[in-house]
PDB file of C-alpha atoms and ligand atoms in Angstrom:
ATOM      1  CA  MET A   1      -0.027  -0.144  -0.024  1.00 48.00           C
ATOM      2  CA  LYS A   2       2.755   2.571   0.875  1.00 55.00           C
ATOM      3  CA  MET A   3       4.721   1.432  -1.950  1.00 53.00           C
ATOM      4  CA  LYS A   4       1.867   1.979  -4.296  1.00 58.00           C
ATOM      5  CA  PHE A   5       1.382   5.458  -2.843  1.00 52.00           C
ATOM      6  CA  LEU A   6       5.094   6.310  -3.299  1.00 51.00           C
ATOM      7  CA  LEU A   7       5.041   5.061  -6.812  1.00 50.00           C
ATOM      8  CA  ALA A   8       2.024   7.321  -7.471  1.00 50.00           C
ATOM      9  CA  ALA A   9       3.650  10.448  -5.920  1.00 49.00           C
ATOM     10  CA  ALA A  10       6.678   9.845  -7.855  1.00 48.00           C
ATOM     11  CA  LEU A  11       4.769   9.591 -11.243  1.00 49.00           C
ATOM     12  CA  LEU A  12       2.769  12.601 -10.215  1.00 50.00           C
ATOM     13  CA  LEU A  13       5.783  14.907  -9.420  1.00 47.00           C
ATOM     14  CA  PRO A  14       6.977  15.753 -12.749  1.00 45.00           C
ATOM     15  CA  ALA A  15       3.418  16.429 -13.907  1.00 45.00           C
ATOM     16  CA  LEU A  16       3.232  18.821 -10.873  1.00 46.00           C
ATOM     17  CA  GLN A  17       6.560  20.383 -11.484  1.00 43.00           C
ATOM     18  CA  SER A  18       6.450  21.346 -15.151  1.00 41.00           C
ATOM     19  CA  PRO A  19       3.391  23.715 -15.023  1.00 41.00           C
ATOM     20  CA  MET A  20       5.192  25.515 -12.039  1.00 42.00           C
ATOM     21  CA  ALA A  21       8.409  25.692 -13.891  1.00 40.00           C
ATOM     22  CA  GLY A  22       6.446  26.969 -17.136  1.00 47.00           C
ATOM     23  CA  ALA A  23       4.750  29.729 -15.045  1.00 52.00           C
ATOM     24  CA  GLY A  24       8.252  30.659 -13.651  1.00 56.00           C
ATOM     25  CA  GLU A  25       9.761  30.856 -17.005  1.00 58.00           C
ATOM     26  CA  SER A  26       6.880  33.020 -18.382  1.00 84.00           C
ATOM     27  CA  THR A  27       6.927  35.454 -15.186  1.00 94.00           C
ATOM     28  CA  ALA A  28      10.626  36.002 -16.035  1.00 95.00           C
ATOM     29  CA  ALA A  29       9.758  36.531 -19.728  1.00 96.00           C
ATOM     30  CA  ILE A  30       7.084  39.254 -18.696  1.00 97.00           C
ATOM     31  CA  GLU A  31       9.523  40.998 -16.580  1.00 97.00           C
ATOM     32  CA  ARG A  32      11.933  41.113 -19.499  1.00 98.00           C
ATOM     33  CA  GLY A  33       9.379  42.317 -21.863  1.00 98.00           C
ATOM     34  CA  ARG A  34       8.213  45.076 -19.584  1.00 98.00           C
ATOM     35  CA  PHE A  35      11.924  46.212 -19.196  1.00 98.00           C
ATOM     36  CA  LEU A  36      12.411  46.069 -23.051  1.00 98.00           C
ATOM     37  CA  VAL A  37       9.171  48.100 -23.554  1.00 98.00           C
ATOM     38  CA  LYS A  38      10.157  50.688 -21.018  1.00 97.00           C
ATOM     39  CA  PHE A  39      13.801  51.260 -22.210  1.00 97.00           C
ATOM     40  CA  GLY A  40      12.741  50.842 -25.920  1.00 97.00           C
ATOM     41  CA  GLY A  41      10.598  53.862 -25.598  1.00 97.00           C
ATOM     42  CA  CYS A  42       7.482  52.263 -26.880  1.00 98.00           C
ATOM     43  CA  ASN A  43       5.217  54.337 -24.490  1.00 98.00           C
ATOM     44  CA  ASP A  44       6.759  57.585 -25.703  1.00 97.00           C
ATOM     45  CA  CYS A  45       4.677  57.303 -28.832  1.00 98.00           C
ATOM     46  CA  HIS A  46       2.120  54.576 -28.074  1.00 98.00           C
ATOM     47  CA  THR A  47       0.948  55.775 -24.782  1.00 98.00           C
ATOM     48  CA  PRO A  48      -1.022  59.037 -24.548  1.00 96.00           C
ATOM     49  CA  GLY A  49       0.425  61.600 -22.031  1.00 96.00           C
ATOM     50  CA  TYR A  50       3.325  59.317 -21.126  1.00 97.00           C
ATOM     51  CA  GLY A  51       6.150  61.926 -21.868  1.00 95.00           C
ATOM     52  CA  GLU A  52       4.044  64.728 -20.160  1.00 95.00           C
ATOM     53  CA  ALA A  53       3.811  62.603 -17.200  1.00 97.00           C
ATOM     54  CA  ALA A  54       7.471  61.639 -17.388  1.00 97.00           C
ATOM     55  CA  GLY A  55       6.601  58.015 -17.369  1.00 96.00           C
ATOM     56  CA  LYS A  56       4.450  57.943 -14.255  1.00 96.00           C
ATOM     57  CA  LEU A  57       1.218  56.639 -15.728  1.00 97.00           C
ATOM     58  CA  PRO A  58      -0.496  53.572 -14.528  1.00 96.00           C
ATOM     59  CA  GLU A  59       0.426  50.455 -16.625  1.00 97.00           C
ATOM     60  CA  SER A  60      -3.190  49.925 -17.463  1.00 96.00           C
ATOM     61  CA  THR A  61      -3.174  52.970 -19.802  1.00 98.00           C
ATOM     62  CA  TRP A  62       0.274  51.889 -21.470  1.00 98.00           C
ATOM     63  CA  LEU A  63       0.411  51.100 -25.233  1.00 98.00           C
ATOM     64  CA  THR A  64      -3.298  52.029 -25.827  1.00 98.00           C
ATOM     65  CA  GLY A  65      -2.384  54.067 -29.082  1.00 98.00           C
ATOM     66  CA  MET A  66      -1.944  57.711 -29.935  1.00 97.00           C
ATOM     67  CA  PRO A  67      -4.871  59.949 -30.988  1.00 96.00           C
ATOM     68  CA  VAL A  68      -2.064  62.467 -32.165  1.00 97.00           C
ATOM     69  CA  GLY A  69      -0.735  62.032 -35.590  1.00 98.00           C
ATOM     70  CA  PHE A  70       2.894  62.517 -36.879  1.00 98.00           C
ATOM     71  CA  GLN A  71       2.970  64.325 -40.280  1.00 97.00           C
ATOM     72  CA  GLY A  72       5.759  64.639 -42.790  1.00 95.00           C
ATOM     73  CA  PRO A  73       6.360  63.748 -46.342  1.00 94.00           C
ATOM     74  CA  TRP A  74       5.059  60.291 -45.770  1.00 96.00           C
ATOM     75  CA  GLY A  75       1.530  61.752 -44.634  1.00 97.00           C
ATOM     76  CA  THR A  76       0.150  61.358 -41.163  1.00 98.00           C
ATOM     77  CA  SER A  77       0.923  58.183 -39.257  1.00 98.00           C
ATOM     78  CA  TYR A  78      -0.547  57.298 -35.918  1.00 98.00           C
ATOM     79  CA  PRO A  79       1.058  55.094 -33.324  1.00 98.00           C
ATOM     80  CA  GLY A  80      -1.411  52.148 -33.030  1.00 98.00           C
ATOM     81  CA  ASN A  81      -3.010  50.554 -30.214  1.00 98.00           C
ATOM     82  CA  LEU A  82      -0.675  47.751 -29.501  1.00 98.00           C
ATOM     83  CA  ARG A  83      -2.861  46.237 -26.700  1.00 98.00           C
ATOM     84  CA  LEU A  84      -5.601  45.610 -29.380  1.00 98.00           C
ATOM     85  CA  ASP A  85      -2.965  44.507 -32.015  1.00 98.00           C
ATOM     86  CA  PHE A  86      -1.435  41.916 -29.666  1.00 98.00           C
ATOM     87  CA  ALA A  87      -4.855  40.507 -28.696  1.00 97.00           C
ATOM     88  CA  LYS A  88      -5.227  39.603 -32.339  1.00 97.00           C
ATOM     89  CA  TRP A  89      -1.616  38.435 -33.192  1.00 98.00           C
ATOM     90  CA  SER A  90      -0.135  35.014 -32.409  1.00 98.00           C
ATOM     91  CA  GLU A  91       3.312  35.012 -31.239  1.00 98.00           C
ATOM     92  CA  GLU A  92       4.828  33.688 -34.579  1.00 98.00           C
ATOM     93  CA  GLU A  93       2.659  36.838 -36.383  1.00 98.00           C
ATOM     94  CA  TRP A  94       4.201  39.221 -33.969  1.00 98.00           C
ATOM     95  CA  LEU A  95       7.843  38.033 -34.865  1.00 98.00           C
ATOM     96  CA  VAL A  96       6.846  38.905 -38.583  1.00 98.00           C
ATOM     97  CA  GLN A  97       5.108  42.265 -37.610  1.00 98.00           C
ATOM     98  CA  ALA A  98       8.133  43.236 -35.544  1.00 98.00           C
ATOM     99  CA  ARG A  99      10.382  43.026 -38.668  1.00 98.00           C
ATOM    100  CA  THR A 100       7.974  44.823 -41.191  1.00 98.00           C
ATOM    101  CA  PRO A 101       9.162  48.288 -42.166  1.00 98.00           C
ATOM    102  CA  ARG A 102       6.944  51.184 -40.931  1.00 98.00           C
ATOM    103  CA  MET A 103       6.595  54.790 -41.796  1.00 97.00           C
ATOM    104  CA  PRO A 104       8.245  57.452 -39.686  1.00 96.00           C
ATOM    105  CA  PRO A 105       8.693  58.119 -36.867  1.00 97.00           C
ATOM    106  CA  MET A 106       8.426  54.424 -35.841  1.00 98.00           C
ATOM    107  CA  PRO A 107      11.790  53.099 -35.016  1.00 97.00           C
ATOM    108  CA  TRP A 108      11.082  49.791 -36.629  1.00 97.00           C
ATOM    109  CA  PHE A 109      14.671  49.117 -37.593  1.00 97.00           C
ATOM    110  CA  GLY A 110      15.758  48.918 -34.014  1.00 96.00           C
ATOM    111  CA  LEU A 111      12.986  46.533 -32.921  1.00 97.00           C
ATOM    112  CA  ALA A 112      13.611  44.392 -36.049  1.00 98.00           C
ATOM    113  CA  GLU A 113      17.172  43.650 -34.674  1.00 98.00           C
ATOM    114  CA  LEU A 114      15.869  42.305 -31.391  1.00 98.00           C
ATOM    115  CA  SER A 115      16.344  38.506 -30.953  1.00 98.00           C
ATOM    116  CA  ASP A 116      13.486  36.324 -31.151  1.00 98.00           C
ATOM    117  CA  ASP A 117      13.843  35.635 -27.471  1.00 98.00           C
ATOM    118  CA  ASP A 118      13.653  39.414 -26.710  1.00 98.00           C
ATOM    119  CA  LEU A 119      10.683  39.810 -29.171  1.00 98.00           C
ATOM    120  CA  ARG A 120       8.736  36.907 -27.455  1.00 98.00           C
ATOM    121  CA  ALA A 121       9.232  38.507 -24.004  1.00 98.00           C
ATOM    122  CA  ILE A 122       7.727  41.670 -25.269  1.00 98.00           C
ATOM    123  CA  TYR A 123       4.936  39.459 -26.581  1.00 98.00           C
ATOM    124  CA  GLN A 124       4.417  37.946 -23.392  1.00 97.00           C
ATOM    125  CA  TYR A 125       4.452  41.280 -21.537  1.00 98.00           C
ATOM    126  CA  ILE A 126       1.930  43.167 -23.760  1.00 98.00           C
ATOM    127  CA  ARG A 127      -0.401  39.993 -23.993  1.00 97.00           C
ATOM    128  CA  SER A 128      -0.450  39.966 -20.064  1.00 97.00           C
ATOM    129  CA  LEU A 129      -1.765  43.520 -20.252  1.00 97.00           C
ATOM    130  CA  GLY A 130      -4.759  42.362 -22.099  1.00 97.00           C
ATOM    131  CA  PRO A 131      -6.717  44.387 -24.901  1.00 98.00           C
ATOM    132  CA  SER A 132      -7.749  47.941 -23.826  1.00 98.00           C
ATOM    133  CA  GLY A 133      -8.799  51.218 -25.529  1.00 97.00           C
ATOM    134  CA  GLN A 134      -9.936  52.195 -28.812  1.00 97.00           C
ATOM    135  CA  PRO A 135      -8.066  51.718 -32.175  1.00 98.00           C
ATOM    136  CA  ALA A 136      -5.919  54.669 -33.177  1.00 98.00           C
ATOM    137  CA  PRO A 137      -6.973  56.957 -36.111  1.00 98.00           C
ATOM    138  CA  ALA A 138      -6.257  55.595 -39.574  1.00 98.00           C
ATOM    139  CA  TYR A 139      -3.179  56.793 -41.561  1.00 98.00           C
ATOM    140  CA  VAL A 140      -3.765  59.780 -43.792  1.00 98.00           C
ATOM    141  CA  ALA A 141      -1.870  60.053 -47.303  1.00 98.00           C
ATOM    142  CA  PRO A 142       0.062  63.170 -48.092  1.00 97.00           C
ATOM    143  CA  GLY A 143      -2.467  66.035 -48.885  1.00 96.00           C
ATOM    144  CA  GLY A 144      -5.407  64.140 -47.205  1.00 97.00           C
ATOM    145  CA  VAL A 145      -7.623  65.593 -44.711  1.00 97.00           C
ATOM    146  CA  VAL A 146      -6.585  65.156 -41.087  1.00 98.00           C
ATOM    147  CA  THR A 147      -9.323  65.496 -38.578  1.00 97.00           C
ATOM    148  CA  THR A 148      -7.095  65.051 -35.506  1.00 98.00           C
ATOM    149  CA  PRO A 149      -4.200  67.035 -33.667  1.00 97.00           C
ATOM    150  CA  TYR A 150      -0.912  66.333 -35.307  1.00 98.00           C
ATOM    151  CA  ILE A 151       2.751  67.095 -34.985  1.00 96.00           C
ATOM    152  CA  VAL A 152       4.375  68.373 -37.995  1.00 96.00           C
ATOM    153  CA  PHE A 153       8.015  67.190 -38.999  1.00 91.00           C
ATOM    154  CA  VAL A 154       9.444  69.775 -41.210  1.00 82.00           C
ATOM    155  CA  PRO A 155      12.999  69.234 -42.373  1.00 76.00           C
ATOM    156  CA  ARG A 156      14.501  72.742 -42.660  1.00 77.00           C
ATOM    157  CA  VAL A 157      16.973  73.297 -45.462  1.00 80.00           C
ATOM    158  CA  ASP A 158      17.482  76.767 -44.513  1.00 80.00           C
ATOM    159  CA  ALA A 159      18.691  75.976 -40.993  1.00 70.00           C
ATOM    160  CA  PRO A 160      21.850  77.610 -39.934  1.00 74.00           C
ATOM    161  CA  LYS A 161      24.807  75.393 -40.294  1.00 75.00           C
ATOM    162  CA  VAL A 162      26.060  73.881 -36.952  1.00 73.00           C
ATOM    163  CA  ALA A 163      29.739  73.915 -36.567  1.00 74.00           C
ATOM    164  CA  GLY A 164      31.397  70.603 -37.397  1.00 71.00           C
ATOM    165  CA  ARG A 165      28.658  69.253 -39.534  1.00 64.00           C
TER     166      ARG A 165
HETATM  167  C1  HEC B 207       8.875  58.042 -32.085  1.00 81.33           C
HETATM  168  C2  HEC B 207       7.623  57.320 -32.090  1.00 81.33           C
HETATM  169  C3  HEC B 207       7.451  55.796 -31.879  1.00 81.33           C
HETATM  170  C4  HEC B 207       8.108  54.956 -30.790  1.00 81.33           C
HETATM  171  C5  HEC B 207       9.211  55.377 -30.019  1.00 81.33           C
HETATM  172  C6  HEC B 207       7.657  53.528 -31.254  1.00 81.33           C
HETATM  173  N1  HEC B 207       6.650  53.598 -32.312  1.00 81.33           N
HETATM  174 FE1  HEC B 207       5.730  51.995 -32.749  1.00 81.33          FE
HETATM  175  N2  HEC B 207       4.834  53.345 -34.324  1.00 81.33           N
HETATM  176  C7  HEC B 207       4.912  54.602 -34.396  1.00 81.33           C
HETATM  177  C8  HEC B 207       4.121  55.191 -35.518  1.00 81.33           C
HETATM  178  C9  HEC B 207       3.949  56.471 -35.859  1.00 81.33           C
HETATM  179  C10 HEC B 207       3.668  53.831 -36.122  1.00 81.33           C
HETATM  180  C11 HEC B 207       2.536  53.793 -37.232  1.00 81.33           C
HETATM  181  C12 HEC B 207       3.557  53.664 -38.562  1.00 81.33           C
HETATM  182  C13 HEC B 207       2.849  53.238 -39.756  1.00 81.33           C
HETATM  183  O1  HEC B 207       1.680  53.290 -39.869  1.00 81.33           O
HETATM  184  O2  HEC B 207       3.574  52.645 -40.654  1.00 81.33           O
HETATM  185  C14 HEC B 207       4.085  52.710 -35.276  1.00 81.33           C
HETATM  186  C15 HEC B 207       3.720  51.506 -35.529  1.00 81.33           C
HETATM  187  C16 HEC B 207       3.887  50.496 -34.753  1.00 81.33           C
HETATM  188  C17 HEC B 207       3.503  48.954 -35.022  1.00 81.33           C
HETATM  189  C18 HEC B 207       2.521  48.665 -36.131  1.00 81.33           C
HETATM  190  C19 HEC B 207       1.081  48.368 -35.713  1.00 81.33           C
HETATM  191  C20 HEC B 207       0.500  49.560 -35.104  1.00 81.33           C
HETATM  192  O3  HEC B 207      -0.558  49.504 -34.417  1.00 81.33           O
HETATM  193  O4  HEC B 207       0.611  50.707 -35.771  1.00 81.33           O
HETATM  194  C21 HEC B 207       3.996  48.280 -33.965  1.00 81.33           C
HETATM  195  C22 HEC B 207       3.848  46.798 -33.739  1.00 81.33           C
HETATM  196  C23 HEC B 207       4.788  49.130 -33.178  1.00 81.33           C
HETATM  197  N3  HEC B 207       4.894  50.338 -33.572  1.00 81.33           N
HETATM  198  C24 HEC B 207       5.598  48.743 -32.166  1.00 81.33           C
HETATM  199  C25 HEC B 207       6.365  49.484 -31.385  1.00 81.33           C
HETATM  200  C26 HEC B 207       7.252  49.040 -30.219  1.00 81.33           C
HETATM  201  C27 HEC B 207       7.262  47.676 -29.745  1.00 81.33           C
HETATM  202  C28 HEC B 207       8.124  50.227 -29.768  1.00 81.33           C
HETATM  203  C29 HEC B 207       9.102  50.144 -28.767  1.00 81.33           C
HETATM  204  C30 HEC B 207      10.148  49.296 -29.032  1.00 81.33           C
HETATM  205  C31 HEC B 207       7.592  51.159 -30.638  1.00 81.33           C
HETATM  206  N4  HEC B 207       6.668  50.940 -31.478  1.00 81.33           N
HETATM  207  C32 HEC B 207       8.138  52.556 -30.489  1.00 81.33           C
HETATM  208  C33 HEC B 207       5.627  55.393 -33.608  1.00 81.33           C
HETATM  209  C34 HEC B 207       6.550  54.907 -32.503  1.00 81.33           C
END
């Protein structure tokens, strides 16, 4: 009887341990994802008011997309609501999305160079926040009618020369 119990316990142990180990791993991935998102400046553009609040905004508001556009020769682009994007993307889709060229001022070339492991950590983190907020306004082509506030990027060819450049 005792023998049988020990045997059952021995068989059960790995089954009990593996989900716990998995949860531990994904907590570490979520923490790393949070760090990468913070340090990567994603909130600067994808979270309304983040810069103005010097980063002191509740995480519940993070990455919900920007209702203010960035206008330049490419038209008017809006940093999307990543909370909604990530709710619909699988982890594999995210690896493709993360390496897709985007319009300015999205620093896609830096994101594209992260390792698969780092990108997967970002995925785990943003997914852990869950979907929230509304979709960002749609992109407007050059010369189109813009109905939201926007920031204009104008390259000044007449700017005074800076010494050494
Ligand atoms: C300087 C502003 C800026 C920063 C910083 C920034 N983004 Fe973006 N992001 C944008 C803009 C603008 C777009 C829309 C570009 C387009 O439509 O092609 C965009 C688009 C995206 C998209 C495409 C999907 C969507 O909803 O628009 C993803 C994914 C994304 N950014 C992720 C990130 C991540 C992750 C970081 C941090 C590593 C980051 N961004 C940092 C401005 C920024």
